[in-house]
Short mmCIF file of C-alpha atoms and ligand atoms in Angstrom, two decimals:
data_model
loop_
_atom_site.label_atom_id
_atom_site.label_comp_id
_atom_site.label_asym_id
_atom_site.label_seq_id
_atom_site.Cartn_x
_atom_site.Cartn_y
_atom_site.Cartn_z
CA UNK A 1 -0.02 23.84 -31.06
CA UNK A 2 3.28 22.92 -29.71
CA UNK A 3 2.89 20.43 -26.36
CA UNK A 4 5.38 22.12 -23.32
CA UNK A 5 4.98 19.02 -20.05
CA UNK A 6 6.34 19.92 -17.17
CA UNK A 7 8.81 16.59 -16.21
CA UNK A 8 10.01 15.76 -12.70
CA UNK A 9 13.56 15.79 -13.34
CA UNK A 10 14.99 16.14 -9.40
CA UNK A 11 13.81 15.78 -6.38
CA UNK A 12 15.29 16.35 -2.75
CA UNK A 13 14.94 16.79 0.88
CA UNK A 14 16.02 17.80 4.16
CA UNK A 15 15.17 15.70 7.17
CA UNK A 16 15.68 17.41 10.86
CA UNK A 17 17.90 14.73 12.78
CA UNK A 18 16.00 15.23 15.99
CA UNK A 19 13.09 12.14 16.50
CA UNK A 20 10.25 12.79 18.57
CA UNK A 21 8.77 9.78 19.74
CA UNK A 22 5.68 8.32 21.17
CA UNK A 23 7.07 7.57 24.25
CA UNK A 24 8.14 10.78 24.16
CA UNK A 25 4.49 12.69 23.59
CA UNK A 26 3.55 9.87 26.83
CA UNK A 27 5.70 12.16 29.21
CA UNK A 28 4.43 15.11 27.79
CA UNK A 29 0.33 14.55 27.57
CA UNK A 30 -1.87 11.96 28.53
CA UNK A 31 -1.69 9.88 25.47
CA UNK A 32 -0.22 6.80 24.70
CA UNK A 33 1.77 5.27 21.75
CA UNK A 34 -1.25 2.12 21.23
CA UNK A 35 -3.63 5.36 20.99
CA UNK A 36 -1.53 7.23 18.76
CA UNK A 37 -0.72 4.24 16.54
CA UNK A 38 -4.01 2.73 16.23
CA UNK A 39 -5.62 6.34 15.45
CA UNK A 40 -2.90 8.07 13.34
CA UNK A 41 -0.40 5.12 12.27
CA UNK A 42 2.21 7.76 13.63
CA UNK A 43 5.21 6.52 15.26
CA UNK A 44 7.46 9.08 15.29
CA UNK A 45 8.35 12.75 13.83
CA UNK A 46 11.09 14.75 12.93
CA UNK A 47 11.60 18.26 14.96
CA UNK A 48 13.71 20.74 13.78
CA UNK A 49 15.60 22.20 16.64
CA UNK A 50 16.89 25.89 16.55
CA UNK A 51 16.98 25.44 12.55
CA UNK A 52 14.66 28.04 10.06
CA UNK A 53 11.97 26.95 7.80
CA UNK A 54 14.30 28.36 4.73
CA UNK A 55 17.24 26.27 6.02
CA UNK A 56 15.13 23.63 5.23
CA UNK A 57 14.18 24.74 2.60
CA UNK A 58 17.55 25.25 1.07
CA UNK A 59 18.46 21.75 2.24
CA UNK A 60 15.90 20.01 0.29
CA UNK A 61 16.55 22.70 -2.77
CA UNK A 62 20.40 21.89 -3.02
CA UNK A 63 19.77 17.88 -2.66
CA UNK A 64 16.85 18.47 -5.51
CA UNK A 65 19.43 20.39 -7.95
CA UNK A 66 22.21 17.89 -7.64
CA UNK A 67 20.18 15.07 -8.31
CA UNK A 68 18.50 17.15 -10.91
CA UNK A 69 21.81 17.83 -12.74
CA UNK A 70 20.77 21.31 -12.78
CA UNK A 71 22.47 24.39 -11.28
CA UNK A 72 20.55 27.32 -9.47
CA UNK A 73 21.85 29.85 -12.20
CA UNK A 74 19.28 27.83 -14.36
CA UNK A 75 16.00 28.04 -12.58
CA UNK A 76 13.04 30.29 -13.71
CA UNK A 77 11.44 30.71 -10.68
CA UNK A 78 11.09 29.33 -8.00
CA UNK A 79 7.97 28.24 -5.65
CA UNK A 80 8.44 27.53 -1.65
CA UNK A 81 5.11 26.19 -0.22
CA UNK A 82 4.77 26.75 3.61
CA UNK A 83 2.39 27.27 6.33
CA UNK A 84 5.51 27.51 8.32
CA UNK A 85 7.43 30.88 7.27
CA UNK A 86 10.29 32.23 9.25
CA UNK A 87 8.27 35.95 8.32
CA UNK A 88 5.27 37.23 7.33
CA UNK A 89 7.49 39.23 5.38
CA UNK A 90 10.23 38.94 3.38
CA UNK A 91 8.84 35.83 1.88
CA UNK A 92 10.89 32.19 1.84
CA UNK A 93 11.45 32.12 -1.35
CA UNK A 94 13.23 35.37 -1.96
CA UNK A 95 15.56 34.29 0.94
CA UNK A 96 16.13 30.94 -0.93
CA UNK A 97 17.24 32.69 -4.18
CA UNK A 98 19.92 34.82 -2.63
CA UNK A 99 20.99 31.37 -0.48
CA UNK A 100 20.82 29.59 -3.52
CA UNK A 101 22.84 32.24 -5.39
CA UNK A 102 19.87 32.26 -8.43
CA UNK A 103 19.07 34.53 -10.78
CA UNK A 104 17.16 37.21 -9.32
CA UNK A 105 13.89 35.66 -11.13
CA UNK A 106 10.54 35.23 -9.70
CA UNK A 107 10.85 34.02 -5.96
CA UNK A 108 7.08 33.47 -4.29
CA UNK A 109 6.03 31.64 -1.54
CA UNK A 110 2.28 29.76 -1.50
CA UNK A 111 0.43 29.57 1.80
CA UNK A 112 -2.06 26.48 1.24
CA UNK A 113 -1.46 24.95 4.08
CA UNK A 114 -1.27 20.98 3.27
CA UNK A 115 -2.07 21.47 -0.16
CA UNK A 116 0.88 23.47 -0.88
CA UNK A 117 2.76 21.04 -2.34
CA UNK A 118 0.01 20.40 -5.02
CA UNK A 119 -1.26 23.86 -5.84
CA UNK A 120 2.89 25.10 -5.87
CA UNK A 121 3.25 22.38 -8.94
CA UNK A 122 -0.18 23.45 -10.15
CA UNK A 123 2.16 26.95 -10.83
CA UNK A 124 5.02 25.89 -11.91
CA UNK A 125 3.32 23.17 -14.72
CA UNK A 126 1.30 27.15 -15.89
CA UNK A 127 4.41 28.87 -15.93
CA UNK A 128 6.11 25.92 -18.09
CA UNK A 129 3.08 25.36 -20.02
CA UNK A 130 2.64 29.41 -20.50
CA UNK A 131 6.32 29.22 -22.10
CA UNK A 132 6.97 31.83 -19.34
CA UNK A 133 9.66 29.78 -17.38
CA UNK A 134 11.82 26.02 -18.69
CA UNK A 135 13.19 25.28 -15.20
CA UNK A 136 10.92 25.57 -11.96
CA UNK A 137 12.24 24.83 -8.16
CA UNK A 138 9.37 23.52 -5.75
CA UNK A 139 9.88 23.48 -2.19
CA UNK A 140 8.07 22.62 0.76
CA UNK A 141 9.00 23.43 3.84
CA UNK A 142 7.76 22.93 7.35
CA UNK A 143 8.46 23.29 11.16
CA UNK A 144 5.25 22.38 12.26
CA UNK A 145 6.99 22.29 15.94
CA UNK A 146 6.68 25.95 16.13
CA UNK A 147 3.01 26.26 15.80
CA UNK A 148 1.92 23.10 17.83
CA UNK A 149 0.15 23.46 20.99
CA UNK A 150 2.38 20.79 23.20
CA UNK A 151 -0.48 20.59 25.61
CA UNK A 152 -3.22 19.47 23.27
CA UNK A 153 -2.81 15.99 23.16
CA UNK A 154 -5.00 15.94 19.66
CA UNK A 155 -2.61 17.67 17.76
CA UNK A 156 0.50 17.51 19.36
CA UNK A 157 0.86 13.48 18.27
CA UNK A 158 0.34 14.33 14.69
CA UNK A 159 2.65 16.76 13.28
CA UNK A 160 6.56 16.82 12.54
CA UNK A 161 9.16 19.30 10.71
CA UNK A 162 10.68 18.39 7.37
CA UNK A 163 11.02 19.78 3.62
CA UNK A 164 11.20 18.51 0.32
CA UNK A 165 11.91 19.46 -3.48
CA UNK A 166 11.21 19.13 -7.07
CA UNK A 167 12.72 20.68 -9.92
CA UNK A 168 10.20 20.56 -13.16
CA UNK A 169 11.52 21.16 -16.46
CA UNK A 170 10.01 22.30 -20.11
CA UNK A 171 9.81 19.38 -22.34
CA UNK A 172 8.28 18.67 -25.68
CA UNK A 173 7.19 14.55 -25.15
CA UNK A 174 4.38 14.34 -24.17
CA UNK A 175 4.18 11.65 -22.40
CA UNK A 176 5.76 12.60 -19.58
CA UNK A 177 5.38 14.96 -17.07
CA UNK A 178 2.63 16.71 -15.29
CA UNK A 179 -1.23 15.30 -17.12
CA UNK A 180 -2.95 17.52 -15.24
CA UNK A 181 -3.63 19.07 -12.20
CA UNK A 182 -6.62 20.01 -10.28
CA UNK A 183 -6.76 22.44 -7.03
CA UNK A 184 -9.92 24.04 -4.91
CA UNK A 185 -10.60 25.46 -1.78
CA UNK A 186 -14.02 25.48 0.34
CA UNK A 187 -13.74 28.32 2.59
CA UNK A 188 -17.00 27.39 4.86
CA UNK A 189 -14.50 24.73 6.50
CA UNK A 190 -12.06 27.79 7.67
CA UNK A 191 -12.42 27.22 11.12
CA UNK A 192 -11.74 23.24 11.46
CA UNK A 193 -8.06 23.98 10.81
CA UNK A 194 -7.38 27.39 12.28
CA UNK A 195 -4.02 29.49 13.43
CA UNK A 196 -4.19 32.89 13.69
CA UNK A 197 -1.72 35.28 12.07
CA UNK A 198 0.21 37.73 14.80
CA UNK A 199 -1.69 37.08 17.45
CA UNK A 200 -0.52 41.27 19.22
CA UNK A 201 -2.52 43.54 20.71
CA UNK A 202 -4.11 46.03 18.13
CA UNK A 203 -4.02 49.60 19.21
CA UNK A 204 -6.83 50.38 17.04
CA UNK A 205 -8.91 47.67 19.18
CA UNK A 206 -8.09 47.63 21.98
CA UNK A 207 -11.41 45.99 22.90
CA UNK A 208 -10.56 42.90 21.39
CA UNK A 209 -9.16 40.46 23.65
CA UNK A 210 -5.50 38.53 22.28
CA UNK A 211 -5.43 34.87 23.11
CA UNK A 212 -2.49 33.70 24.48
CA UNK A 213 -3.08 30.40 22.32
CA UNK A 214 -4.52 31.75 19.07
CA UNK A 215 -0.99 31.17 17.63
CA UNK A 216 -1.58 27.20 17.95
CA UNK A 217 -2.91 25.45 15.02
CA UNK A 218 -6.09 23.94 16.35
CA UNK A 219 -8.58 21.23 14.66
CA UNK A 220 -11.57 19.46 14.61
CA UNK A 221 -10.06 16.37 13.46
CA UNK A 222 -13.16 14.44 12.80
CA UNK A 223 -14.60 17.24 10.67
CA UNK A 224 -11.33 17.62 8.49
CA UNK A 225 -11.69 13.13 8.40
CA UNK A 226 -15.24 13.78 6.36
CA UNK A 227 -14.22 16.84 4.53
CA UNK A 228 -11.28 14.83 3.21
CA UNK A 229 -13.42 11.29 2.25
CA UNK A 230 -15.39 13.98 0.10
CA UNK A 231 -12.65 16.22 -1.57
CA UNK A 232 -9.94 13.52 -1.72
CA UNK A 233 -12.04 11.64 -4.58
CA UNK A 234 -13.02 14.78 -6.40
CA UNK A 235 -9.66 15.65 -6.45
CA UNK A 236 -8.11 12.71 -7.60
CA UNK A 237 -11.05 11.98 -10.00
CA UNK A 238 -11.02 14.91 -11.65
CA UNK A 239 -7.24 14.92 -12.36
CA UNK A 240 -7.62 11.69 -13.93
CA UNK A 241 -10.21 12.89 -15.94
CA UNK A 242 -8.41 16.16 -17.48
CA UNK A 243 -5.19 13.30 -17.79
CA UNK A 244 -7.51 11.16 -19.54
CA UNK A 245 -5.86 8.74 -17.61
CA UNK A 246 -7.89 5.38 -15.83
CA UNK A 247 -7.82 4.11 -12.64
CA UNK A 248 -6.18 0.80 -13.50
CA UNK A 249 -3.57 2.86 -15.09
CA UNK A 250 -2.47 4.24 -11.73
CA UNK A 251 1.29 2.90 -10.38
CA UNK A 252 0.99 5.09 -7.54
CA UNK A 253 -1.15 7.41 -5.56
CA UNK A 254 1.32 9.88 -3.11
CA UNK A 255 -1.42 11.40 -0.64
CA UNK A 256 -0.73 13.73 1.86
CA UNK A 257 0.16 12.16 5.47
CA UNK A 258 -2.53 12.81 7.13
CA UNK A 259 -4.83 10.04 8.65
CA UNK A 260 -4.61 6.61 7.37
CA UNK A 261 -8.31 6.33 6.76
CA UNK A 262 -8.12 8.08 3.39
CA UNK A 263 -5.77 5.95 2.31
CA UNK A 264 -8.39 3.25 2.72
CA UNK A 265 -10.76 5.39 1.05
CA UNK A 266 -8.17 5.97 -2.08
CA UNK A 267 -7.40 2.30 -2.08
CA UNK A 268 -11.11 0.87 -2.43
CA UNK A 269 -12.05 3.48 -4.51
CA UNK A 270 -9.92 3.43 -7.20
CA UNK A 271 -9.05 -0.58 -6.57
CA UNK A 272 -5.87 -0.35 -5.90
CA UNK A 273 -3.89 -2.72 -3.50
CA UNK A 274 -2.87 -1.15 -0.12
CA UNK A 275 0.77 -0.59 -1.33
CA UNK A 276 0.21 1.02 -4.14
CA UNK A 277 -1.00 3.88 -1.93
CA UNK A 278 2.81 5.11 -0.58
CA UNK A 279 2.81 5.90 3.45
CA UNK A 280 5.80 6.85 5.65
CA UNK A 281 3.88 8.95 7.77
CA UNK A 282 4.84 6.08 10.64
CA UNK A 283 8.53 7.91 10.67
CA UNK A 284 7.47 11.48 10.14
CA UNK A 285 4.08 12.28 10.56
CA UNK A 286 1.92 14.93 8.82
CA UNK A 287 4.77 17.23 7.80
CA UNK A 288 1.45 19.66 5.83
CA UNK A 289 2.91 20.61 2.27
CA UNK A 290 6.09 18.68 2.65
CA UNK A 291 4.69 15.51 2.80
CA UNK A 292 3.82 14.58 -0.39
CA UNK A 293 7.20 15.65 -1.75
CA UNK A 294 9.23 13.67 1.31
CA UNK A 295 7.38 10.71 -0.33
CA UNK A 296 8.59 11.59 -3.31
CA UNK A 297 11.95 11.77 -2.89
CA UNK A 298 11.80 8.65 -0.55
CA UNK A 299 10.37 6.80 -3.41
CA UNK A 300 12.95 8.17 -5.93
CA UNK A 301 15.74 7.33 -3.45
CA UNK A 302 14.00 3.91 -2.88
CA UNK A 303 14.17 2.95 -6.60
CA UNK A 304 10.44 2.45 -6.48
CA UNK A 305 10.10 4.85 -9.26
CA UNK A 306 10.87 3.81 -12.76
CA UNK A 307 10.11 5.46 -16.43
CA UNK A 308 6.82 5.45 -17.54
CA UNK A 309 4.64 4.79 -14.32
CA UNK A 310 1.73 7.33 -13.84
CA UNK A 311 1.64 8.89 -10.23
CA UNK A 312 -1.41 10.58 -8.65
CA UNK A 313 -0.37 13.10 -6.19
CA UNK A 314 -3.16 14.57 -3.80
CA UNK A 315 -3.20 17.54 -1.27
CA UNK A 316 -5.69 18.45 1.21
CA UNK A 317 -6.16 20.70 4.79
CA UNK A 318 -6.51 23.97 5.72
CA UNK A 319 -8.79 26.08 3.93
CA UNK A 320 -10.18 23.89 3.64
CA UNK A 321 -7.93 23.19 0.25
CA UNK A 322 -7.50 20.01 -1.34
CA UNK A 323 -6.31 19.05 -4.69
CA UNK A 324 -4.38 16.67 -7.05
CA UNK A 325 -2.19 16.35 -10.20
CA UNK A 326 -0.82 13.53 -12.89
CA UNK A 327 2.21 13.05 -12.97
CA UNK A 328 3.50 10.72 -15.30
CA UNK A 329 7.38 9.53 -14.96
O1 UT7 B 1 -3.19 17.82 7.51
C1 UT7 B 1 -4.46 18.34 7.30
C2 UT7 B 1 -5.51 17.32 7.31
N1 UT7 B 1 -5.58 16.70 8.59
C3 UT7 B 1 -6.22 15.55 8.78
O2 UT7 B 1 -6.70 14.98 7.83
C4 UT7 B 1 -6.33 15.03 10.17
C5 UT7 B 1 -7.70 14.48 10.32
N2 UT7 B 1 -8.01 14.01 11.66
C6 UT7 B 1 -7.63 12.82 12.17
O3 UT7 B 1 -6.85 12.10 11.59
C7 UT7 B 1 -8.29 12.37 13.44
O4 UT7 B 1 -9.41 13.19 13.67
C8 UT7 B 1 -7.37 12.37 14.68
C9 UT7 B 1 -6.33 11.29 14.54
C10 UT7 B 1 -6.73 13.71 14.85
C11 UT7 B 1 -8.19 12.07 15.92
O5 UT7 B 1 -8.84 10.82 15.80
P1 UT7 B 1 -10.40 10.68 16.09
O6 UT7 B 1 -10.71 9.26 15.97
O7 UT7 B 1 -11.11 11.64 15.18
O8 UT7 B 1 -10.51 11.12 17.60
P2 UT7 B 1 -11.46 12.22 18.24
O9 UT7 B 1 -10.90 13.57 18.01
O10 UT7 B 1 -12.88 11.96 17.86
O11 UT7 B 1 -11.31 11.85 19.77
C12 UT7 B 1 -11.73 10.61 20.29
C13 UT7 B 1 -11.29 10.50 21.74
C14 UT7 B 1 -11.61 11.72 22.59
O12 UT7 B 1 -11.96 11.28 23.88
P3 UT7 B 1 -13.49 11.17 24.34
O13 UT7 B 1 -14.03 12.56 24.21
O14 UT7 B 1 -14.12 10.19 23.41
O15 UT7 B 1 -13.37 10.70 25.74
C15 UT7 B 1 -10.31 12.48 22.66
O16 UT7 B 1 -10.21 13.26 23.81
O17 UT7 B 1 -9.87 10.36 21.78
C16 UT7 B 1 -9.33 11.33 22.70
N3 UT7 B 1 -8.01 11.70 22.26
C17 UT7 B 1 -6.90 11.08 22.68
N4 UT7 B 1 -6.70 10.07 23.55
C18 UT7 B 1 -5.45 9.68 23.75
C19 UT7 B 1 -7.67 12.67 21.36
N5 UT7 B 1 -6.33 12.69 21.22
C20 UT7 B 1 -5.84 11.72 22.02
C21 UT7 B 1 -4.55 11.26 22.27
N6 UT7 B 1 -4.41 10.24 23.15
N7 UT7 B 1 -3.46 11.79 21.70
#
């Protein structure tokens, strides 16, 4: 049978100007920027002021087509990952095809949380490898701001805005492009990373109390810390394995922005020096799904990606969801 990859041909993103510091976060909780740097290796985040999750969005989309070469007229479908919508309903990505001016083709968006990045190219590589669609748009996009409690000095350090992009195309070499990908959820861990959806009074029970805060993402960070020094190695291991790729093989491994001890944990496992392990969650935090993509792009922009290197890209949070995919360049 005939071998469709999906290859990385683009990538993009759109950065809020707005910096939110530590010394910042000091005035507004009783934290300080030794805490938040020893515990998080956060520095700073991005906050996008008075600015929607699909202007992001279409930010990171527009930079990802230009340096893809590609125009929107071309694109199969298109895939916004977000935790973050403007809406529960119309969705960001249908938004994004009229803003784009696209084809009116399939326009979704994918709600797993910091994973979204991850399962979102999970997707596209099945619609490419389905021969269903040549050229796929992933974004992620985030204002994290927005659903932040900015009294809850264990979350509120953490988490910035941002978005990023890839645009995947059909190709028939096999050696590059997506190896493999690998995505799961455990459900039992729902409640570590929790925000409720509409958070209004229900006519129909009226018994039920509404709490003022439920719309705040809350967490139990140290329980999301063990879930992700389990799933982080399954994910990554078993992406290898369906790649048939080796550890030593590895250029780089892009994990999600979360807490600096998994990259520790990715590092020693798979024997990898420190750097090979790419972080820049010091300037923007954990921006969920975008992360991974922001890295990316940085990299790309950076020059610190070249032909033939094999990436690892890994996921994990809410859901609890984690995942990973090959990616080779
Ligand atoms: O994106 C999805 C995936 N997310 C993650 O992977 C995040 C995972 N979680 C983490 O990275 C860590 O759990 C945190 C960085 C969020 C917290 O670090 P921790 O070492 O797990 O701290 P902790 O929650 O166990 O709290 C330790 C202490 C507590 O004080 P006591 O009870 O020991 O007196 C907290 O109240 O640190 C206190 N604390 C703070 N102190 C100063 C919590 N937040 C702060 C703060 N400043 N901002």
């Amino acid at each position: 049978m005939e071998i469709i990859n999906s290859q990385l041909i683009g990538t993009g993103s759109c950065i809020p100007d707005f910096i939110l510091t530590n010394a910042m976060l000091e005035q507004m909780v009783d934290t300080s920027d030794e805490w938040i740097v020893k515990r998080t290796g956060v520095r700073e985040r991005r906050i996008a002021k008075n600015t929607h999750t699909w202007e992001l969005a279409l930010g990171a989309a527009q930079d990802a087509l230009q340096d893809a070469g590609v125009s929107a007229e071309e694109l199969d479908l298109i895939l916004v990952s977000t935790c973050t919508p403007d809406n529960n309903t119309p969705n960001t990505a249908s938004i994004l095809q009229d803003k784009l001016g696209a084809r009116q083709v399939g326009a979704m968006d994918i709600n797993n949380a910091c994973t979204g990045f991850v399962s979102a190219t999970d997707i596209a590589d099945s619609y490419i490898k389905a021969g269903k669609a040549k050229t796929v748009l992933v974004v992620s996009a985030e204002t994290l701001h927005r659903i932040v409690d900015y009294t809850d000095r264990s979350t509120c350090i953490l988490f910035g805005d941002g978005a990023a992009a890839a645009v995947y195309r059909a190709t028939e070499n096999e050696n590059v492009g997506i190896q493999s990908t690998f995505v799961a959820a455990d459900g039992s861990g729902a409640d570590y990373l929790h925000m409720q959806a509409l958070p209004v009074e229900d006519p129909f029970a009226p018994e039920r109390p509404v709490d003022p805060k439920a719309r705040f993402l809350k967490m139990q960070g140290a329980a999301v810390v063990r879930f992700t020094a389990r799933a982080v190695p399954l994910a990554i291991d078993t992406a290898l394995q369906r790649a048939g790729v080796a550890a030593e093989e590895i250029d780089w491994v892009v994990p999600h922005q979360a807490n600096l001890r998994i990259l520790d944990v990715i590092a020693k496992r798979y024997h990898l020096p420190r750097e090979k392990v790419y972080v820049n969650m010091e300037y923007f935090g954990n921006t969920s799904s975008a992360s991974v993509p922001i890295c990316l792009d940085e990299m790309r922009k950076k020059g610190l990606l070249s032909e033939g290197q094999t990436i690892v890209c890994t996921g994990f949070g809410a859901g609890l969801t984690y995942g990973a995919f090959v990616l080779k360049l």
